[in-house]
Amino acid sequence: MELLVSTGAHASRKLRWLSVHSVAVYAFLYLPIVTLIVYSFNGAGVGGFPPRNLTLNWYRILWQDDPIWVSVQNSLIVAASAVGIALGFGIPAALALDRADFPGKAIFRRLVLLPLILPGIITGLSILMLVNVAQVKLSLWTIILGHGTALISVATTEVFAGLQKLDRAQEEASLDLGANYWQTFWRITLPNLKLPIIGAALLIFTLSMDEIAVSFFLIGRDNTLPLEIWGRLRRGITPEINAISTVIFVFSLVAIVLWYRMRMPAEIPAEMPAENSVSYL
Amino acid sequence: MALLSVRNVAKSFGKTQVLRDISLEVAEGEFLTILGESGSGKTTLLRIVAGFEQATSGELWMDGERLDALPPYKRRVNTVFQHYALFPHMTIEANVGYGLHIAGVPKAETTTRVEEALAMIKMTAHAKKKPSKISGGQQQRVALARALVNRPKLLLLDEPLSALDANLRRQMQIELKALQREVGIAFVFITHDQEEAMVMSDRIALLRGGNLEQIAAPREIYNRPATAYVAQFIGHTNLLRGRVEKGIAHCGSMSWPVSLADGPCAFSVRPENIRVATSPANGAVGFEGKLLNQAFHGATELLRVETSDKSVFSVRVAGMGTQGLANTLKLEFSPQDAIPVRDAEAT
């Protein structure tokens, strides 16, 4: 009896610790974001607690702040182009890794995946040196080049994972039914890779949008959004920065929700249950 | 004339040889089953015919044309895959119409032929569904329709029934056989299930470890198995090993006249060809044994009988009533029911 009571008390103490621990972790993760959003409505500038004179004024200022919107536009151009470059090279690389057998395949794999672990400083600096040697002027183009090439590895890993899960018998069935290799790729392989490709695109887009290290070395006269914000921080922070951050946060949230909505109906009743669905949890 | 002719085909993956010198022919409209255990090379042989694998040596001919030189998409051969391999992103209708669409068949004709095919497999109501929304048995029928709608000369089926439950499977065996007769297309059907092979086939080719053991009609392969392995794999049998000396076979305590050369020998005697001895001296080979086990199967009973030299015989008899265990039974079989078989272990 005594034993039972003591284990019960022990268990509830453990549970309490677990709750405290969880709350602490979540607070650490999300409190900064909450603070950021709350202070974007703070009429009294960035400092002071609690927030006072709640206002939408910073959003109005943001709305009229052309340099910010130019930098947002630049970032979107860079991110979209990076997606194009990374997928354009990453999909064939993934196909080669999955299907082809060629001498030096192991080296090829490592070379393709290396940028994934390479610090952005190294990537940025080395592209800067290359660009200098080639005597190309720094501009958005050099940033696009930097982001695009650095993110090929992301596209490759994502698409490669998708290819590994693909049922090869489907492609054989297509060949068997009279479609040649090219037709089979367009009609069977690619549609089945839709989700990994969209996933890779979203990931690359996001990574490019908030990239600083590589951009920092390759920036010309046109700022990307993170560099614009960085530049302003040095001159003193205003809640306008909080406002633009909040806008980005809301957009990201909507994008994530849309992405989940899109993949859910496609994947729950998928061909192979158990072992595959686990990886999405 | 043979529709498909497989000539001395061999296949190795690295150092592993999975097929050795396979030669066989498939006639127009024939239902040929390739039977074998897993690892016997049956799926590899099918994949070579479909064009997904290249034979290491040997040739394939179809209608007087070299088949193995063609890529899979130019062969007038279609396949029903083991797990159906339906295209998950297309409707049932689009799956079935895929081959016709690729071949550039006019749209109106494609529509009609797809409708006919769906009607044939009773799937018209599901035409607009995706494959994940229909049952395994239905997927299996769609896979069949998707292949047959192209009117191939030869249809390959890779264990298409193995994923179905026992009842559905028996029903599909009969339906598939009926369908094959109706369309008149030659089927090459792969299975590891000998009963399935017996029920459906015109001929059975039995593979073992990459070798073709025997190819014959079900009755013949059952009644005249060429090797000890075939005799044991197709149905139950009793295998007697011994020696032939001066035209007399000696196996344990039994002996009977045979027309074989002297040397080691093996015979297959089916359980139903052994009977309880009635009158002696009718030319039958008699022996005695102790009853180990009696299993009642309805119309027949299966006895297990141990002889004095400790070999165990299976004996199938019709309704003999309950016997006391350990009773001694007098049994016999006719010499012509002892089928001489080649036996790898005896040599």
XYZ file of C-alpha atoms in Angstrom:
628
model
C 0.000 0.000 0.000
C 2.674 2.397 1.061
C 4.671 1.465 -1.957
C 1.734 2.232 -4.262
C 1.188 5.661 -2.747
C 4.797 6.604 -3.004
C 5.044 5.563 -6.662
C 1.863 7.548 -7.334
C 3.360 10.653 -5.779
C 6.566 10.021 -7.668
C 4.676 9.764 -10.937
C 2.764 12.994 -10.402
C 5.985 14.790 -9.509
C 7.519 13.480 -12.698
C 4.493 14.679 -14.647
C 4.766 18.150 -13.123
C 8.414 18.368 -14.071
C 7.583 17.281 -17.570
C 4.954 20.023 -17.879
C 7.308 22.693 -16.593
C 9.973 21.480 -18.956
C 7.618 21.531 -21.966
C 6.317 24.979 -21.160
C 9.868 26.257 -20.849
C 10.893 24.792 -24.190
C 7.864 26.178 -25.991
C 8.306 29.556 -24.339
C 11.915 29.657 -25.478
C 10.834 28.799 -29.024
C 7.819 31.062 -29.365
C 8.069 33.902 -26.859
C 10.425 35.902 -29.109
C 7.987 35.594 -32.015
C 5.056 36.610 -29.827
C 7.039 39.589 -28.526
C 7.961 40.567 -32.064
C 4.337 40.536 -33.176
C 3.004 42.347 -30.090
C 5.560 45.138 -30.350
C 4.712 45.738 -33.994
C 1.536 47.338 -32.573
C 3.358 49.275 -29.855
C 2.873 53.031 -30.192
C 5.781 53.786 -27.872
C 8.594 52.375 -29.963
C 10.457 49.118 -29.418
C 11.211 49.480 -25.721
C 9.111 49.458 -22.594
C 6.945 46.935 -20.895
C 4.022 46.507 -21.072
C 3.315 47.644 -24.664
C 1.390 50.934 -24.695
C -0.693 53.001 -27.123
C -1.510 50.142 -29.432
C -1.528 51.355 -33.021
C -1.397 50.298 -36.649
C 0.818 53.244 -37.375
C 3.951 51.154 -37.988
C 2.097 49.191 -40.646
C 1.111 52.460 -42.307
C 4.720 53.601 -42.295
C 5.791 50.212 -43.617
C 3.224 50.458 -46.385
C 4.751 53.738 -47.577
C 8.359 52.624 -47.173
C 9.473 52.008 -50.756
C 13.021 50.709 -50.085
C 11.551 47.880 -47.979
C 9.174 46.839 -50.735
C 11.920 47.026 -53.340
C 13.990 44.700 -51.151
C 11.004 42.352 -50.735
C 10.620 42.308 -54.493
C 14.338 41.595 -54.905
C 14.126 38.765 -52.404
C 11.164 37.244 -54.222
C 13.018 37.437 -57.537
C 16.104 35.846 -56.006
C 14.119 33.100 -54.249
C 12.068 32.216 -57.334
C 15.177 32.115 -59.516
C 17.024 30.038 -56.918
C 14.134 27.559 -56.951
C 14.393 27.351 -60.740
C 18.153 26.837 -60.769
C 18.218 24.398 -57.846
C 15.405 22.240 -59.260
C 16.781 22.448 -62.785
C 20.036 20.906 -61.642
C 18.802 19.029 -58.579
C 16.159 16.856 -60.273
C 18.562 15.438 -62.894
C 21.179 14.937 -60.168
C 18.674 13.016 -58.034
C 17.685 10.890 -61.049
C 21.324 10.130 -61.744
C 21.942 9.159 -58.114
C 18.866 6.943 -58.013
C 19.108 5.225 -61.372
C 22.369 5.560 -63.170
C 25.471 3.588 -62.428
C 28.607 5.376 -63.467
C 32.217 5.550 -62.394
C 32.772 8.092 -59.640
C 29.173 7.984 -58.466
C 30.201 8.083 -54.798
C 32.301 11.192 -55.395
C 29.499 12.760 -57.420
C 27.075 12.174 -54.544
C 29.403 13.824 -52.025
C 30.129 16.751 -54.290
C 26.441 17.388 -54.884
C 25.570 17.159 -51.205
C 28.603 19.055 -49.890
C 27.033 22.564 -49.984
C 24.445 21.264 -47.522
C 27.073 21.219 -44.757
C 29.355 23.927 -46.097
C 29.131 27.149 -44.037
C 27.472 29.995 -45.949
C 30.571 32.121 -45.392
C 32.692 29.691 -47.400
C 30.117 29.454 -50.195
C 29.667 33.220 -50.318
C 33.356 34.025 -50.159
C 34.308 31.478 -52.812
C 31.640 32.686 -55.226
C 32.768 36.264 -54.566
C 36.328 35.316 -55.516
C 35.138 33.495 -58.614
C 33.046 36.493 -59.624
C 36.039 38.778 -59.068
C 38.295 36.620 -61.187
C 35.654 36.540 -63.907
C 35.315 40.320 -63.527
C 31.546 40.175 -63.206
C 29.861 43.058 -61.404
C 28.026 42.172 -58.206
C 24.269 42.389 -58.611
C 21.097 40.435 -57.954
C 22.398 38.007 -60.561
C 25.360 37.039 -58.452
C 23.082 36.443 -55.458
C 20.787 34.320 -57.609
C 23.808 32.340 -58.735
C 24.954 31.917 -55.132
C 21.598 30.831 -53.761
C 20.762 28.633 -56.727
C 23.987 26.655 -56.645
C 24.142 26.390 -52.851
C 20.604 24.995 -52.743
C 20.998 22.371 -55.486
C 21.882 19.950 -52.699
C 18.516 20.589 -51.002
C 16.635 19.890 -54.229
C 18.704 16.763 -54.809
C 18.114 15.269 -51.358
C 14.367 15.979 -51.390
C 13.769 14.605 -54.880
C 16.088 11.668 -54.256
C 14.032 10.725 -51.188
C 10.893 10.890 -53.351
C 12.462 8.701 -56.015
C 13.421 6.096 -53.427
C 9.794 5.753 -52.426
C 8.574 5.553 -56.006
C 7.273 2.156 -57.095
C 9.510 1.257 -60.028
C 6.952 -1.240 -61.281
C 4.831 1.740 -62.356
C 7.503 2.862 -64.749
C 7.911 -0.670 -66.026
C 4.153 -0.851 -66.517
C 4.315 2.324 -68.563
C 7.102 0.953 -70.774
C 5.179 -2.275 -71.052
C 2.131 -0.374 -72.293
C 4.107 1.156 -75.122
C 5.370 4.452 -73.685
C 9.049 5.116 -74.359
C 11.450 6.303 -71.665
C 10.772 10.001 -72.280
C 6.976 9.592 -72.248
C 7.257 7.472 -69.113
C 9.274 10.184 -67.381
C 6.739 12.910 -68.192
C 3.580 10.934 -67.623
C 4.492 8.632 -64.739
C 7.727 9.568 -62.979
C 7.275 13.322 -62.788
C 3.610 13.339 -61.647
C 4.559 10.913 -58.891
C 7.352 13.251 -57.813
C 4.991 16.222 -57.629
C 4.944 16.391 -53.848
C 8.696 16.060 -53.262
C 9.312 18.675 -55.961
C 6.820 21.151 -54.489
C 8.257 20.419 -51.055
C 11.780 21.081 -52.294
C 10.632 24.276 -54.011
C 9.020 25.607 -50.838
C 12.043 24.729 -48.745
C 14.462 26.340 -51.197
C 12.248 29.409 -51.453
C 12.215 29.812 -47.682
C 15.922 29.214 -47.262
C 16.680 31.753 -49.978
C 14.262 34.334 -48.574
C 16.050 34.585 -45.245
C 19.593 33.864 -46.392
C 22.173 36.374 -45.150
C 25.655 34.847 -45.184
C 25.953 34.129 -48.910
C 24.010 37.258 -49.917
C 26.246 39.420 -47.752
C 29.283 38.631 -49.905
C 27.524 38.875 -53.224
C 25.346 41.914 -52.728
C 25.553 44.678 -55.307
C 23.459 47.836 -55.136
C 20.155 45.991 -54.755
C 19.371 44.815 -51.241
C 17.465 41.674 -50.399
C 15.014 41.898 -47.517
C 17.221 40.345 -44.817
C 20.087 42.648 -45.768
C 17.780 45.663 -45.825
C 16.578 44.825 -42.332
C 20.124 44.205 -41.186
C 21.182 47.568 -42.557
C 18.387 49.365 -40.699
C 19.102 47.574 -37.445
C 22.504 49.196 -37.408
C 20.902 52.612 -37.681
C 18.497 51.907 -34.824
C 15.488 49.685 -34.612
C 11.829 50.772 -35.031
C 8.649 48.695 -34.744
C 8.421 48.977 -38.524
C 10.886 46.079 -38.611
C 8.539 44.167 -36.301
C 5.708 44.956 -38.687
C 7.473 43.628 -41.781
C 8.554 40.562 -39.786
C 4.958 39.977 -38.716
C 3.785 40.207 -42.334
C 6.399 37.636 -43.366
C 5.426 35.417 -40.446
C 1.744 35.470 -41.452
C 2.615 34.695 -45.057
C 4.794 31.749 -43.977
C 2.023 30.429 -41.762
C -0.493 30.575 -44.600
C 1.998 28.858 -46.918
C 2.602 26.059 -44.413
C -1.111 25.489 -43.898
C -1.700 25.399 -47.655
C 1.165 22.967 -48.124
C -0.237 20.594 -45.496
C -3.730 20.850 -46.941
C -2.300 19.941 -50.318
C -0.248 16.920 -49.287
C -2.647 15.415 -46.764
C -5.391 14.082 -49.043
C -2.750 12.829 -51.440
C -0.766 10.884 -48.907
C -3.063 9.377 -46.344
C -4.607 6.716 -48.576
C -1.300 6.202 -50.370
C -0.266 2.866 -51.842
C 2.150 1.790 -49.169
C 0.863 2.566 -45.674
C 2.770 1.940 -42.428
C 6.450 2.511 -43.014
C 6.093 5.443 -45.378
C 3.472 7.458 -43.575
C 5.581 7.453 -40.422
C 8.172 9.728 -41.945
C 5.611 12.498 -42.398
C 4.566 12.673 -38.795
C 3.874 -22.526 -85.232
C 5.086 -21.295 -81.912
C 4.171 -17.742 -81.008
C 7.041 -17.235 -78.592
C 10.195 -19.231 -78.667
C 12.732 -18.989 -75.856
C 16.051 -20.418 -77.009
C 18.858 -21.347 -74.637
C 18.263 -18.350 -72.416
C 20.631 -17.891 -69.469
C 20.878 -15.032 -67.022
C 23.406 -14.098 -64.374
C 23.387 -11.236 -61.917
C 27.067 -10.774 -61.204
C 28.319 -14.191 -60.178
C 24.889 -15.592 -59.378
C 23.387 -17.594 -62.190
C 19.590 -17.386 -61.972
C 18.646 -19.061 -65.263
C 20.499 -21.850 -67.058
C 19.878 -22.760 -70.666
C 16.091 -22.383 -70.740
C 14.352 -23.365 -73.972
C 10.605 -23.460 -74.342
C 7.870 -22.491 -76.746
C 4.462 -20.920 -76.268
C 1.790 -21.693 -78.877
C -0.885 -19.272 -80.102
C -3.711 -19.120 -77.580
C -1.928 -21.340 -75.085
C -2.092 -20.991 -71.306
C 1.411 -21.787 -70.113
C 2.244 -21.662 -66.435
C 5.764 -21.179 -65.186
C 5.798 -22.852 -61.827
C 8.551 -22.746 -59.254
C 9.506 -21.894 -55.726
C 10.843 -18.461 -54.893
C 14.352 -18.163 -56.244
C 13.673 -20.590 -59.075
C 14.131 -17.811 -61.647
C 10.534 -17.684 -62.845
C 10.108 -13.936 -62.409
C 13.460 -13.278 -64.073
C 12.354 -15.321 -67.077
C 9.153 -13.287 -67.312
C 11.069 -10.030 -67.047
C 13.351 -11.136 -69.851
C 10.352 -11.831 -72.086
C 8.776 -8.467 -71.143
C 12.067 -6.695 -71.825
C 12.873 -5.389 -68.345
C 15.961 -7.582 -68.160
C 18.394 -8.647 -70.838
C 19.344 -12.311 -71.062
C 23.051 -12.952 -70.584
C 22.894 -15.385 -73.497
C 20.250 -16.998 -75.677
C 17.543 -15.624 -77.943
C 13.842 -14.785 -77.906
C 11.766 -15.090 -81.043
C 8.192 -14.023 -81.607
C 6.357 -14.507 -84.889
C 9.617 -15.103 -86.734
C 11.155 -11.923 -85.330
C 13.940 -11.437 -82.794
C 12.144 -10.164 -79.697
C 15.125 -9.562 -77.441
C 16.470 -6.815 -79.710
C 13.356 -4.688 -79.075
C 12.898 -2.341 -76.109
C 9.951 -3.230 -73.843
C 7.712 -0.570 -75.374
C 8.011 -2.064 -78.850
C 7.121 -5.627 -77.868
C 3.570 -6.811 -78.483
C 3.630 -8.271 -75.024
C 1.775 -6.855 -72.032
C 2.214 -7.612 -68.375
C -0.009 -7.875 -65.326
C 2.279 -7.025 -62.433
C 2.312 -8.810 -59.114
C 1.235 -5.722 -57.196
C -0.682 -4.426 -60.222
C 1.421 -1.239 -60.577
C -1.618 0.871 -61.413
C -0.819 4.561 -61.899
C -2.004 6.193 -58.662
C -2.417 9.666 -60.155
C -4.778 8.522 -62.909
C -8.393 7.352 -62.826
C -9.277 3.728 -63.544
C -10.436 4.848 -66.972
C -7.161 6.650 -67.709
C -5.182 3.663 -66.465
C -6.972 1.324 -68.844
C -6.726 3.785 -71.727
C -3.028 4.543 -71.195
C -1.662 2.080 -73.751
C -4.150 3.097 -76.447
C -3.526 6.779 -75.767
C 0.240 6.312 -76.100
C -0.218 4.280 -79.275
C -2.146 7.202 -80.783
C -5.389 5.304 -81.232
C -8.142 7.804 -82.196
C -10.005 9.202 -79.229
C -13.429 7.790 -80.135
C -12.013 4.298 -80.561
C -10.065 4.551 -77.308
C -13.236 5.526 -75.461
C -15.186 2.598 -76.888
C -12.462 0.072 -76.201
C -11.931 1.312 -72.652
C -15.685 1.124 -72.043
C -15.783 -2.429 -73.375
C -12.825 -3.435 -71.241
C -14.375 -1.917 -68.113
C -17.657 -3.668 -68.864
C -15.795 -6.950 -69.268
C -14.344 -6.667 -65.768
C -17.582 -5.164 -64.369
C -15.867 -1.933 -63.350
C -17.878 0.567 -65.409
C -19.269 2.163 -62.263
C -15.770 2.838 -60.935
C -14.343 4.386 -64.121
C -13.718 7.810 -62.589
C -12.185 6.594 -59.339
C -8.518 6.543 -58.434
C -6.879 3.131 -57.892
C -6.472 3.747 -54.143
C -10.271 3.855 -53.789
C -10.964 0.326 -55.017
C -10.309 -3.077 -53.473
C -7.382 -5.387 -54.195
C -9.490 -7.735 -56.297
C -10.793 -4.813 -58.320
C -7.293 -3.432 -58.800
C -6.257 -6.824 -60.045
C -9.025 -6.792 -62.657
C -8.146 -3.255 -63.722
C -4.525 -4.324 -64.197
C -5.780 -7.164 -66.377
C -8.011 -4.878 -68.431
C -5.234 -2.318 -68.813
C -3.058 -4.989 -70.398
C -5.707 -6.784 -72.476
C -7.244 -3.647 -73.984
C -4.111 -3.308 -76.128
C -4.789 -6.711 -77.721
C -1.285 -8.045 -77.167
C -0.172 -11.288 -78.769
C 1.059 -12.503 -75.442
C 0.034 -11.615 -71.912
C 2.455 -12.129 -69.042
C 1.031 -12.483 -65.541
C 3.399 -12.283 -62.573
C 1.690 -14.068 -59.661
C -1.382 -11.871 -60.166
C -3.485 -13.779 -57.657
C -0.971 -14.062 -54.843
C -2.229 -10.975 -52.996
C -5.878 -12.138 -52.939
C -7.487 -14.159 -50.184
C -8.140 -17.843 -50.733
C -11.809 -17.673 -51.806
C -11.404 -14.760 -54.183
C -8.343 -16.448 -55.525
C -10.145 -19.667 -56.451
C -12.901 -17.657 -58.095
C -10.380 -15.571 -60.051
C -8.581 -18.714 -61.226
C -11.732 -19.891 -62.924
C -12.633 -16.437 -64.278
C -9.153 -15.860 -65.606
C -9.084 -19.203 -67.380
C -12.509 -18.537 -68.924
C -11.407 -15.078 -70.001
C -8.268 -16.455 -71.604
C -10.301 -18.924 -73.684
C -12.646 -16.127 -74.704
C -9.999 -13.641 -75.875
C -7.754 -16.326 -77.318
C -4.556 -14.534 -76.325
C -1.630 -16.650 -75.176
C -1.009 -16.316 -71.422
C 2.248 -16.947 -69.633
C 1.274 -17.182 -65.999
C 3.689 -17.276 -63.111
C 2.909 -18.920 -59.814
C 4.495 -20.806 -56.968
C 1.206 -22.581 -56.249
C 1.096 -26.013 -57.866
C -2.663 -26.401 -57.436
C -3.225 -23.095 -59.231
C -0.957 -24.300 -62.014
C -2.860 -27.582 -62.317
C -6.271 -25.897 -62.418
C -5.487 -23.265 -65.023
C -2.793 -24.404 -67.412
C -2.646 -26.060 -70.779
C 0.977 -26.795 -69.993
C 3.201 -26.303 -66.964
C 6.890 -25.472 -67.065
C 8.485 -26.316 -63.748
C 11.616 -24.356 -62.843
C 14.019 -25.270 -60.097
C 17.111 -23.260 -59.247
C 17.217 -21.744 -62.736
C 16.799 -25.062 -64.534
C 13.769 -26.210 -66.485
C 12.858 -29.520 -64.837
C 9.937 -30.473 -67.047
C 7.400 -28.885 -69.367
C 4.198 -30.841 -69.989
C 0.411 -30.810 -69.667
C -0.867 -30.999 -66.050
C -2.017 -34.615 -66.386
C 1.222 -35.707 -67.912
C 3.376 -33.851 -65.437
C 1.398 -35.471 -62.628
C 1.261 -38.951 -64.091
C 4.711 -39.047 -65.647
C 6.965 -36.748 -63.622
C 10.425 -36.611 -65.164
C 12.361 -36.076 -61.959
C 12.030 -36.855 -58.284
C 11.681 -33.103 -57.644
C 8.753 -32.770 -60.057
C 7.046 -35.798 -58.518
C 7.341 -34.300 -55.039
C 6.498 -30.724 -56.021
C 3.356 -31.583 -57.983
C 1.053 -33.401 -55.577
C 2.206 -35.901 -52.947
C 4.268 -38.897 -53.752
C 6.278 -41.743 -52.298
C 9.812 -41.810 -53.551
C 11.474 -45.249 -53.678
C 15.226 -45.386 -54.187
C 17.175 -48.530 -55.003
C 19.085 -50.353 -57.732
C 18.229 -52.111 -60.958
C 20.023 -55.420 -61.425
C 19.462 -57.597 -64.490
C 16.031 -56.095 -65.230
C 14.777 -56.281 -61.641
C 14.289 -53.150 -59.481
C 15.210 -53.640 -55.806
C 13.930 -51.014 -53.366
C 14.110 -52.047 -49.729
C 12.268 -55.333 -49.364
C 10.384 -54.863 -52.633
C 11.392 -55.925 -56.083
C 9.694 -56.031 -59.441
C 10.696 -56.423 -63.074
C 11.504 -53.263 -65.035
C 12.923 -52.478 -68.461
C 15.731 -50.198 -67.259
C 19.508 -50.409 -67.481
C 21.376 -51.616 -64.396
C 22.356 -48.975 -61.832
C 20.814 -46.764 -59.177
C 17.180 -45.911 -59.715
C 14.285 -43.937 -58.210
C 10.540 -44.408 -58.576
C 7.551 -42.259 -57.757
C 4.447 -44.042 -56.488
C 1.426 -41.784 -55.900
C -0.422 -42.406 -52.593
C -3.666 -43.157 -54.459
C -1.925 -45.921 -56.416
C -1.170 -47.880 -53.271
C -4.034 -50.034 -52.017
C -4.773 -52.427 -49.259
C -3.734 -55.863 -50.550
C -6.591 -58.140 -51.429
C -5.589 -61.315 -53.203
C -1.880 -62.066 -53.484
C -0.018 -63.036 -56.612
C -1.765 -60.711 -59.067
C 1.610 -59.333 -60.143
C 1.379 -56.480 -57.644
C 4.281 -55.408 -55.458
C 3.301 -56.102 -51.871
C 4.665 -54.806 -48.589
C 3.701 -54.597 -44.936
C 3.747 -51.683 -42.572
C 2.622 -50.366 -39.256
C -0.090 -47.678 -39.268
C 1.302 -44.442 -37.813
C -1.514 -42.056 -38.560
C -4.896 -41.947 -40.240
C -6.253 -38.611 -41.515
C -9.881 -38.430 -42.612
C -10.358 -36.177 -45.677
C -13.990 -36.910 -46.482
C -14.059 -38.948 -49.667
C -10.617 -40.339 -49.006
C -8.330 -40.980 -46.078
C -4.608 -40.492 -45.926
C -2.669 -43.187 -44.073
C 0.912 -42.999 -42.970
C 2.501 -46.404 -42.801
C 5.962 -47.338 -41.590
C 7.676 -50.390 -43.036
C 10.115 -52.621 -41.181
C 13.089 -50.719 -42.700
C 11.720 -47.478 -41.216
C 10.603 -45.848 -44.463
C 7.240 -44.096 -44.252
C 4.617 -44.412 -47.015
C 1.624 -42.193 -47.691
C -1.367 -44.157 -48.820
C -4.637 -42.659 -50.018
C -7.621 -44.959 -49.737
C -11.374 -44.510 -50.056
C -13.416 -45.022 -46.866
C -11.817 -47.914 -45.006
C -13.222 -47.176 -41.545
C -11.246 -46.482 -38.422
C -8.197 -48.699 -38.020
C -6.340 -49.333 -34.829
C -3.040 -47.486 -34.704
C 0.030 -49.717 -34.827
C -1.998 -52.290 -36.716
C -0.001 -54.030 -39.396
C -1.425 -53.438 -42.869
C -0.717 -55.431 -46.011
C -0.379 -53.041 -48.942
C 0.448 -53.275 -52.613
C 0.883 -51.325 -55.851
C 1.062 -52.276 -59.502
C 4.544 -52.147 -61.074
C 3.319 -49.849 -63.856
C 2.359 -47.249 -61.208
C 5.981 -47.021 -60.100
C 7.168 -44.242 -62.402
C 10.928 -44.147 -62.903
C 12.239 -40.634 -62.232
C 15.606 -38.939 -62.563
C 16.933 -38.265 -59.130
C 19.728 -35.816 -58.427
C 20.307 -37.225 -54.928
C 20.683 -40.842 -56.031
C 23.617 -40.266 -58.373
